[in-house]
Amino acid sequence: MKAILLKDFGGPEQLVLREIPVPQVGPDDVLVRVESAGICHHDLLHRAGKLPGAPAGVILGHEVSGEIVQTGSSVTALTVGDRIVGYQRRFCGTCRDCLRGRQDLCRSLSLPAIDTEGAYAEYIRLPAISAIRIPDNVPYPEAALASCPIGTAMRALVSQAGIQAGDTVLVNGASGGLGVHQVQIAKALGAHVIAITGSERKVGFLRELGAGTVLVSDGQYSRDVWAATAKQGVDIAMENLGFTLPQTLRCMGMGGRVVVLGNVSPADVAVSPGLLIGRRIRVQGSGSATLDEVRQSLAMISSGIVRPQIDRILPFPEASRAHALLESRQVDGRIILSGW
Ligand SMILES: [Zn+2]
Ligand SMILES: [Zn+2]
């Protein structure tokens, strides 16, 4: 089969087309013909050698949708022809966290294992427990976003922050892969959304997605948020950037919840304990989603509540160009690889 191999750590040119054997399925696996693969910021970090423990010489990609073409001898819940998305990480299915539905916490198979046999290929082998059926009315490219960007947004807003109708929700990095979906989900659940973007060009786009207030800022936005909320602050904040956490904390109202789920330029930041105590702020880290949250994401796409934001679809052999485009930050939403 054809696959895009990460030859060595480095620039986009390290992604090369290779012919490799089709994976052999074990008794509990399914073989999936890949229809769409999303390109995640995580893939860029892996390619550049900035992801601890992630090896070179592998196939990247964990945002995958496709059709089952073969099932292992023990697989009963899925059949050939099923349209599925893959859960974005390997999980064991038997540990304490998996059994209570928190596959996102499973430690037994470590972090980016799936990238060693990833989605930038004609076929991918998946454990059957990782395959989630796609509703009939959801096309493959849209479905490919359900697991990573949309599921992660759902987990942060619903399960971690406990969003309620009437809440005011701040979303920074709002035009990024997480932000564009958080804005839509928060709006759909009855929140007033304050979207922060670095680009004047994105204002209309964010309003269309459902943001009630859009602020253009280079990172110093707390004063504007304070003014926009009549000095009440926000109930919930989606911290998608990391380095802006001190600004975001200053935007919080009494009893506010901050969910930190992005760290675009990793470095420590200063946090004021007095501010946390004074405003009773809860700060929570979050990442990825549970299997059930991926199912919920597919249902939200199917019902039209969330429109997956896709910048463009490129054929797999253009993976290098796709990585370069994403790095140039000239894209609105995901780039999807599809077709050879
Ligand atoms: Zn991802
Ligand atoms: Zn587990």
Tab-separated table of C-alpha atoms and ligand atoms in Angstrom:
chain	number	residue	atom	x	y	z
A	1	MET	CA	0.000	0.000	0.000
A	2	LYS	CA	0.998	3.622	-0.336
A	3	ALA	CA	1.884	5.520	2.840
A	4	ILE	CA	3.470	8.841	3.812
A	5	LEU	CA	6.481	8.054	5.958
A	6	LEU	CA	8.222	10.439	8.366
A	7	LYS	CA	11.773	9.719	7.153
A	8	ASP	CA	13.512	11.662	9.925
A	9	PHE	CA	12.786	14.611	12.219
A	10	GLY	CA	12.835	17.957	10.447
A	11	GLY	CA	10.841	20.086	8.017
A	12	PRO	CA	7.846	19.134	5.858
A	13	GLU	CA	10.200	17.615	3.248
A	14	GLN	CA	10.751	14.706	5.654
A	15	LEU	CA	7.310	13.361	4.697
A	16	VAL	CA	7.861	10.990	1.764
A	17	LEU	CA	5.670	8.619	-0.233
A	18	ARG	CA	6.623	4.948	0.267
A	19	GLU	CA	5.242	1.540	-0.685
A	20	ILE	CA	4.870	-0.663	2.426
A	21	PRO	CA	2.976	-3.880	3.262
A	22	VAL	CA	-0.704	-3.653	4.244
A	23	PRO	CA	-0.938	-4.231	8.045
A	24	GLN	CA	-2.012	-7.736	9.135
A	25	VAL	CA	-5.052	-7.697	11.409
A	26	GLY	CA	-5.007	-9.567	14.719
A	27	PRO	CA	-8.140	-11.253	16.144
A	28	ASP	CA	-9.340	-8.042	17.867
A	29	ASP	CA	-8.480	-5.606	15.054
A	30	VAL	CA	-10.175	-4.158	12.019
A	31	LEU	CA	-8.493	-3.049	8.794
A	32	VAL	CA	-9.745	0.303	7.562
A	33	ARG	CA	-9.356	1.855	4.118
A	34	VAL	CA	-8.499	5.447	5.026
A	35	GLU	CA	-10.828	7.956	3.383
A	36	SER	CA	-9.786	11.096	5.283
A	37	ALA	CA	-6.984	12.030	7.648
A	38	GLY	CA	-6.872	15.330	9.525
A	39	ILE	CA	-3.584	17.138	10.090
A	40	CYS	CA	-3.161	18.105	13.727
A	41	HIS	CA	-0.717	20.549	15.346
A	42	HIS	CA	0.470	17.463	17.225
A	43	ASP	CA	1.663	15.985	13.869
A	44	LEU	CA	3.801	19.084	13.247
A	45	LEU	CA	5.437	18.738	16.677
A	46	HIS	CA	6.071	15.025	16.073
A	47	ARG	CA	7.588	15.701	12.639
A	48	ALA	CA	9.890	18.373	14.067
A	49	GLY	CA	11.098	16.007	16.828
A	50	LYS	CA	9.494	18.109	19.572
A	51	LEU	CA	7.188	15.425	20.936
A	52	PRO	CA	8.896	13.568	23.806
A	53	GLY	CA	9.175	9.843	23.151
A	54	ALA	CA	7.690	9.949	19.636
A	55	PRO	CA	9.957	8.188	17.103
A	56	ALA	CA	10.898	9.006	13.491
A	57	GLY	CA	10.562	6.391	10.725
A	58	VAL	CA	6.806	6.088	11.322
A	59	ILE	CA	3.504	7.054	9.726
A	60	LEU	CA	1.799	10.068	11.313
A	61	GLY	CA	-1.891	10.811	11.723
A	62	HIS	CA	-4.485	10.115	14.413
A	63	GLU	CA	-7.570	11.881	12.994
A	64	VAL	CA	-8.922	9.177	10.729
A	65	SER	CA	-12.156	8.180	9.048
A	66	GLY	CA	-12.665	5.311	6.641
A	67	GLU	CA	-14.387	2.077	5.727
A	68	ILE	CA	-13.775	-1.317	7.324
A	69	VAL	CA	-12.471	-3.780	4.725
A	70	GLN	CA	-11.520	-6.673	7.024
A	71	THR	CA	-12.333	-7.747	10.580
A	72	GLY	CA	-10.335	-9.963	12.964
A	73	SER	CA	-11.717	-13.365	13.976
A	74	SER	CA	-12.952	-12.161	17.413
A	75	VAL	CA	-14.649	-8.976	16.187
A	76	THR	CA	-18.434	-9.198	16.421
A	77	ALA	CA	-19.697	-5.630	16.813
A	78	LEU	CA	-18.408	-4.324	13.469
A	79	THR	CA	-18.612	-5.619	9.916
A	80	VAL	CA	-16.970	-5.050	6.561
A	81	GLY	CA	-18.444	-1.943	4.960
A	82	ASP	CA	-18.972	-0.039	8.235
A	83	ARG	CA	-18.025	3.637	8.058
A	84	ILE	CA	-16.000	4.525	11.155
A	85	VAL	CA	-13.745	7.066	12.825
A	86	GLY	CA	-10.776	5.941	14.899
A	87	TYR	CA	-10.365	7.002	18.519
A	88	GLN	CA	-7.230	9.151	18.526
A	89	ARG	CA	-5.122	7.069	20.912
A	90	ARG	CA	-4.626	3.447	21.816
A	91	PHE	CA	-6.286	2.439	25.078
A	92	CYS	CA	-6.413	-0.930	26.819
A	93	GLY	CA	-10.139	-1.202	27.533
A	94	THR	CA	-9.526	-3.120	30.769
A	95	CYS	CA	-7.843	-0.754	33.264
A	96	ARG	CA	-9.734	1.100	35.994
A	97	ASP	CA	-9.935	4.310	33.956
A	98	CYS	CA	-11.078	2.570	30.764
A	99	LEU	CA	-13.745	0.629	32.668
A	100	ARG	CA	-15.219	3.821	34.090
A	101	GLY	CA	-15.348	5.369	30.636
A	102	ARG	CA	-12.229	7.518	30.916
A	103	GLN	CA	-10.244	6.133	27.976
A	104	ASP	CA	-8.530	9.536	27.834
A	105	LEU	CA	-6.758	8.703	31.120
A	106	CYS	CA	-5.542	5.206	30.129
A	107	ARG	CA	-1.794	4.965	30.757
A	108	SER	CA	-1.189	1.390	29.728
A	109	LEU	CA	-0.328	1.967	26.093
A	110	SER	CA	1.360	5.343	26.471
A	111	LEU	CA	1.035	8.451	24.396
A	112	PRO	CA	1.261	8.699	20.632
A	113	ALA	CA	1.401	4.977	19.883
A	114	ILE	CA	-1.078	5.337	17.081
A	115	ASP	CA	1.331	7.552	15.184
A	116	THR	CA	3.688	4.645	14.690
A	117	GLU	CA	1.122	3.187	12.296
A	118	GLY	CA	-0.925	6.238	11.538
A	119	ALA	CA	-3.551	7.558	9.189
A	120	TYR	CA	-1.400	9.036	6.389
A	121	ALA	CA	-1.736	5.728	4.528
A	122	GLU	CA	-4.091	3.762	2.278
A	123	TYR	CA	-4.988	1.419	5.125
A	124	ILE	CA	-4.768	1.537	8.910
A	125	ARG	CA	-5.133	-1.267	11.439
A	126	LEU	CA	-7.206	-0.302	14.479
A	127	PRO	CA	-8.277	-2.215	17.584
A	128	ALA	CA	-12.017	-2.812	17.097
A	129	ILE	CA	-12.727	-1.071	20.443
A	130	SER	CA	-11.255	2.134	18.904
A	131	ALA	CA	-13.628	2.238	15.927
A	132	ILE	CA	-16.751	4.374	16.233
A	133	ARG	CA	-19.531	4.253	13.618
A	134	ILE	CA	-20.261	7.414	11.622
A	135	PRO	CA	-23.882	8.556	11.182
A	136	ASP	CA	-24.983	8.082	7.541
A	137	ASN	CA	-25.372	11.800	6.817
A	138	VAL	CA	-21.841	12.755	7.931
A	139	PRO	CA	-19.239	12.736	5.112
A	140	TYR	CA	-15.780	11.269	5.763
A	141	PRO	CA	-13.805	14.555	5.857
A	142	GLU	CA	-16.144	16.084	8.469
A	143	ALA	CA	-16.155	12.847	10.480
A	144	ALA	CA	-12.344	12.888	10.665
A	145	LEU	CA	-12.571	15.949	12.948
A	146	ALA	CA	-14.895	14.319	15.469
A	147	SER	CA	-12.259	12.583	17.515
A	148	CYS	CA	-9.531	15.161	18.018
A	149	PRO	CA	-10.566	18.813	17.615
A	150	ILE	CA	-14.316	18.496	18.233
A	151	GLY	CA	-14.167	15.782	20.899
A	152	THR	CA	-11.473	17.726	22.755
A	153	ALA	CA	-13.615	20.869	22.636
A	154	MET	CA	-16.650	18.932	23.915
A	155	ARG	CA	-14.710	17.437	26.811
A	156	ALA	CA	-13.346	20.837	27.892
A	157	LEU	CA	-16.641	22.727	27.691
A	158	VAL	CA	-19.128	20.138	28.861
A	159	SER	CA	-17.345	17.610	31.085
A	160	GLN	CA	-14.644	19.834	32.591
A	161	ALA	CA	-16.204	23.314	32.691
A	162	GLY	CA	-19.807	22.134	33.164
A	163	ILE	CA	-21.193	24.731	30.764
A	164	GLN	CA	-24.789	25.871	31.370
A	165	ALA	CA	-27.165	28.021	29.345
A	166	GLY	CA	-26.614	31.656	30.221
A	167	ASP	CA	-22.891	31.299	30.969
A	168	THR	CA	-20.422	33.732	29.468
A	169	VAL	CA	-17.596	31.805	27.837
A	170	LEU	CA	-14.263	33.239	26.769
A	171	VAL	CA	-12.501	31.433	23.910
A	172	ASN	CA	-8.986	32.568	23.021
A	173	GLY	CA	-7.160	31.464	19.892
A	174	ALA	CA	-10.747	31.391	18.657
A	175	SER	CA	-10.003	30.872	14.957
A	176	GLY	CA	-7.811	27.806	15.649
A	177	GLY	CA	-8.836	24.153	15.354
A	178	LEU	CA	-10.164	23.963	18.937
A	179	GLY	CA	-11.569	27.496	19.091
A	180	VAL	CA	-13.775	27.348	15.991
A	181	HIS	CA	-15.577	24.322	17.413
A	182	GLN	CA	-15.744	25.600	21.015
A	183	VAL	CA	-17.455	28.769	19.773
A	184	GLN	CA	-20.144	26.722	18.001
A	185	ILE	CA	-20.718	24.245	20.852
A	186	ALA	CA	-20.877	26.965	23.533
A	187	LYS	CA	-23.323	28.997	21.457
A	188	ALA	CA	-25.488	25.925	20.796
A	189	LEU	CA	-25.621	25.203	24.536
A	190	GLY	CA	-26.958	28.667	25.274
A	191	ALA	CA	-23.813	30.549	26.262
A	192	HIS	CA	-22.727	34.061	25.327
A	193	VAL	CA	-19.352	33.622	23.622
A	194	ILE	CA	-16.523	36.144	23.781
A	195	ALA	CA	-14.037	35.146	21.095
A	196	ILE	CA	-10.473	36.481	21.117
A	197	THR	CA	-8.516	36.486	17.875
A	198	GLY	CA	-5.247	38.011	16.772
A	199	SER	CA	-6.568	38.888	13.325
A	200	GLU	CA	-9.066	41.535	12.216
A	201	ARG	CA	-9.715	39.331	9.177
A	202	LYS	CA	-11.352	36.641	11.384
A	203	VAL	CA	-13.971	38.856	13.068
A	204	GLY	CA	-16.826	38.229	10.608
A	205	PHE	CA	-16.013	34.514	10.429
A	206	LEU	CA	-16.183	34.156	14.243
A	207	ARG	CA	-19.465	36.074	14.408
A	208	GLU	CA	-20.925	33.707	11.804
A	209	LEU	CA	-19.877	30.737	13.960
A	210	GLY	CA	-21.829	32.166	16.899
A	211	ALA	CA	-19.558	34.506	18.866
A	212	GLY	CA	-21.610	37.327	20.408
A	213	THR	CA	-18.524	39.442	21.075
A	214	VAL	CA	-15.256	39.297	19.110
A	215	LEU	CA	-12.160	41.051	20.430
A	216	VAL	CA	-9.039	41.509	18.319
A	217	SER	CA	-6.003	41.340	20.570
A	218	ASP	CA	-2.313	40.545	20.479
A	219	GLY	CA	-2.623	38.877	23.912
A	220	GLN	CA	-3.509	41.772	26.296
A	221	TYR	CA	-7.272	41.337	26.408
A	222	SER	CA	-8.312	41.335	30.094
A	223	ARG	CA	-9.203	45.044	30.154
A	224	ASP	CA	-11.457	44.667	27.092
A	225	VAL	CA	-13.113	41.532	28.487
A	226	TRP	CA	-13.743	43.315	31.779
A	227	ALA	CA	-15.410	46.167	29.903
A	228	ALA	CA	-17.399	43.780	27.661
A	229	THR	CA	-18.841	42.001	30.729
A	230	ALA	CA	-19.769	45.158	32.686
A	231	LYS	CA	-16.952	44.326	35.156
A	232	GLN	CA	-18.481	40.926	35.993
A	233	GLY	CA	-15.881	38.757	34.248
A	234	VAL	CA	-16.623	35.474	32.487
A	235	ASP	CA	-17.945	32.208	33.939
A	236	ILE	CA	-15.822	29.903	31.801
A	237	ALA	CA	-12.613	30.336	29.806
A	238	MET	CA	-11.118	28.027	27.196
A	239	GLU	CA	-7.371	28.637	27.433
A	240	ASN	CA	-6.222	27.383	24.031
A	241	LEU	CA	-2.850	29.138	23.961
A	242	GLY	CA	-1.231	28.544	27.363
A	243	PHE	CA	1.070	31.534	27.534
A	244	THR	CA	-1.969	33.825	27.941
A	245	LEU	CA	-3.138	32.117	31.150
A	246	PRO	CA	-2.306	35.136	33.385
A	247	GLN	CA	-4.457	37.383	31.135
A	248	THR	CA	-7.274	34.847	31.121
A	249	LEU	CA	-7.248	34.562	34.928
A	250	ARG	CA	-7.799	38.326	35.127
A	251	CYS	CA	-10.919	37.927	32.948
A	252	MET	CA	-12.616	35.489	35.323
A	253	GLY	CA	-15.675	36.324	37.367
A	254	MET	CA	-16.380	34.931	40.847
A	255	GLY	CA	-16.300	31.120	40.843
A	256	GLY	CA	-15.028	31.027	37.264
A	257	ARG	CA	-13.649	27.881	35.659
A	258	VAL	CA	-10.588	27.987	33.404
A	259	VAL	CA	-9.850	24.948	31.265
A	260	VAL	CA	-6.282	24.866	29.927
A	261	LEU	CA	-6.049	22.753	26.778
A	262	GLY	CA	-3.492	24.415	24.545
A	263	ASN	CA	0.189	25.224	24.989
A	264	VAL	CA	1.374	26.693	21.713
A	265	SER	CA	4.702	28.100	22.908
A	266	PRO	CA	5.574	26.055	25.994
A	267	ALA	CA	6.976	28.083	28.895
A	268	ASP	CA	6.094	28.590	32.544
A	269	VAL	CA	3.807	31.507	33.367
A	270	ALA	CA	3.221	33.467	36.578
A	271	VAL	CA	-0.049	32.784	38.410
A	272	SER	CA	-1.332	34.938	41.287
A	273	PRO	CA	-2.547	32.786	44.207
A	274	GLY	CA	-4.378	35.838	45.570
A	275	LEU	CA	-6.412	36.103	42.391
A	276	LEU	CA	-7.330	32.393	42.513
A	277	ILE	CA	-8.423	32.688	46.134
A	278	GLY	CA	-10.145	36.044	45.829
A	279	ARG	CA	-12.298	35.017	42.893
A	280	ARG	CA	-12.563	31.305	43.833
A	281	ILE	CA	-11.241	30.352	40.410
A	282	ARG	CA	-10.888	26.710	39.400
A	283	VAL	CA	-8.102	25.929	36.909
A	284	GLN	CA	-8.314	22.560	35.166
A	285	GLY	CA	-6.098	20.898	32.563
A	286	SER	CA	-7.807	18.950	29.785
A	287	GLY	CA	-6.884	17.012	26.663
A	288	SER	CA	-8.456	14.620	24.160
A	289	ALA	CA	-11.881	13.060	24.817
A	290	THR	CA	-13.544	9.850	25.911
A	291	LEU	CA	-15.032	7.372	23.442
A	292	ASP	CA	-18.486	8.558	24.406
A	293	GLU	CA	-17.565	12.189	23.808
A	294	VAL	CA	-16.393	11.262	20.300
A	295	ARG	CA	-19.801	9.642	19.718
A	296	GLN	CA	-21.485	12.800	21.011
A	297	SER	CA	-19.340	14.897	18.669
A	298	LEU	CA	-20.462	12.799	15.690
A	299	ALA	CA	-24.078	13.269	16.811
A	300	MET	CA	-23.589	17.033	17.029
A	301	ILE	CA	-22.156	17.074	13.506
A	302	SER	CA	-24.988	14.850	12.263
A	303	SER	CA	-27.654	17.117	13.742
A	304	GLY	CA	-26.056	20.264	12.291
A	305	ILE	CA	-25.234	21.803	15.695
A	306	VAL	CA	-21.501	21.774	14.914
A	307	ARG	CA	-20.132	22.414	11.438
A	308	PRO	CA	-16.617	20.941	11.196
A	309	GLN	CA	-14.329	23.661	9.909
A	310	ILE	CA	-12.258	22.401	6.992
A	311	ASP	CA	-9.862	24.751	5.218
A	312	ARG	CA	-9.193	22.466	2.253
A	313	ILE	CA	-8.792	18.857	1.182
A	314	LEU	CA	-5.492	17.789	-0.399
A	315	PRO	CA	-4.375	14.386	-1.753
A	316	PHE	CA	-2.045	12.380	0.521
A	317	PRO	CA	1.068	12.888	-1.656
A	318	GLU	CA	0.753	16.613	-0.827
A	319	ALA	CA	1.234	15.973	2.900
A	320	SER	CA	4.447	18.049	2.908
A	321	ARG	CA	2.656	21.033	1.399
A	322	ALA	CA	-0.193	20.588	3.873
A	323	HIS	CA	2.242	20.694	6.811
A	324	ALA	CA	3.923	23.813	5.395
A	325	LEU	CA	0.539	25.521	4.947
A	326	LEU	CA	-0.490	24.753	8.516
A	327	GLU	CA	2.842	26.035	9.829
A	328	SER	CA	2.399	29.278	7.904
A	329	ARG	CA	-0.880	29.805	9.850
A	330	GLN	CA	-2.611	30.756	6.599
A	331	VAL	CA	-5.445	28.275	7.098
A	332	ASP	CA	-8.962	28.487	8.566
A	333	GLY	CA	-9.769	25.153	10.176
A	334	ARG	CA	-8.363	21.711	9.444
A	335	ILE	CA	-6.513	20.554	6.351
A	336	ILE	CA	-7.732	17.084	5.396
A	337	LEU	CA	-5.761	14.549	3.375
A	338	SER	CA	-7.882	12.411	1.085
A	339	GLY	CA	-7.175	10.413	-2.093
A	340	TRP	CA	-3.948	9.451	-3.817
B	1	ZN	ZN	-5.272	15.768	16.662
B	2	ZN	ZN	-6.968	1.433	29.967
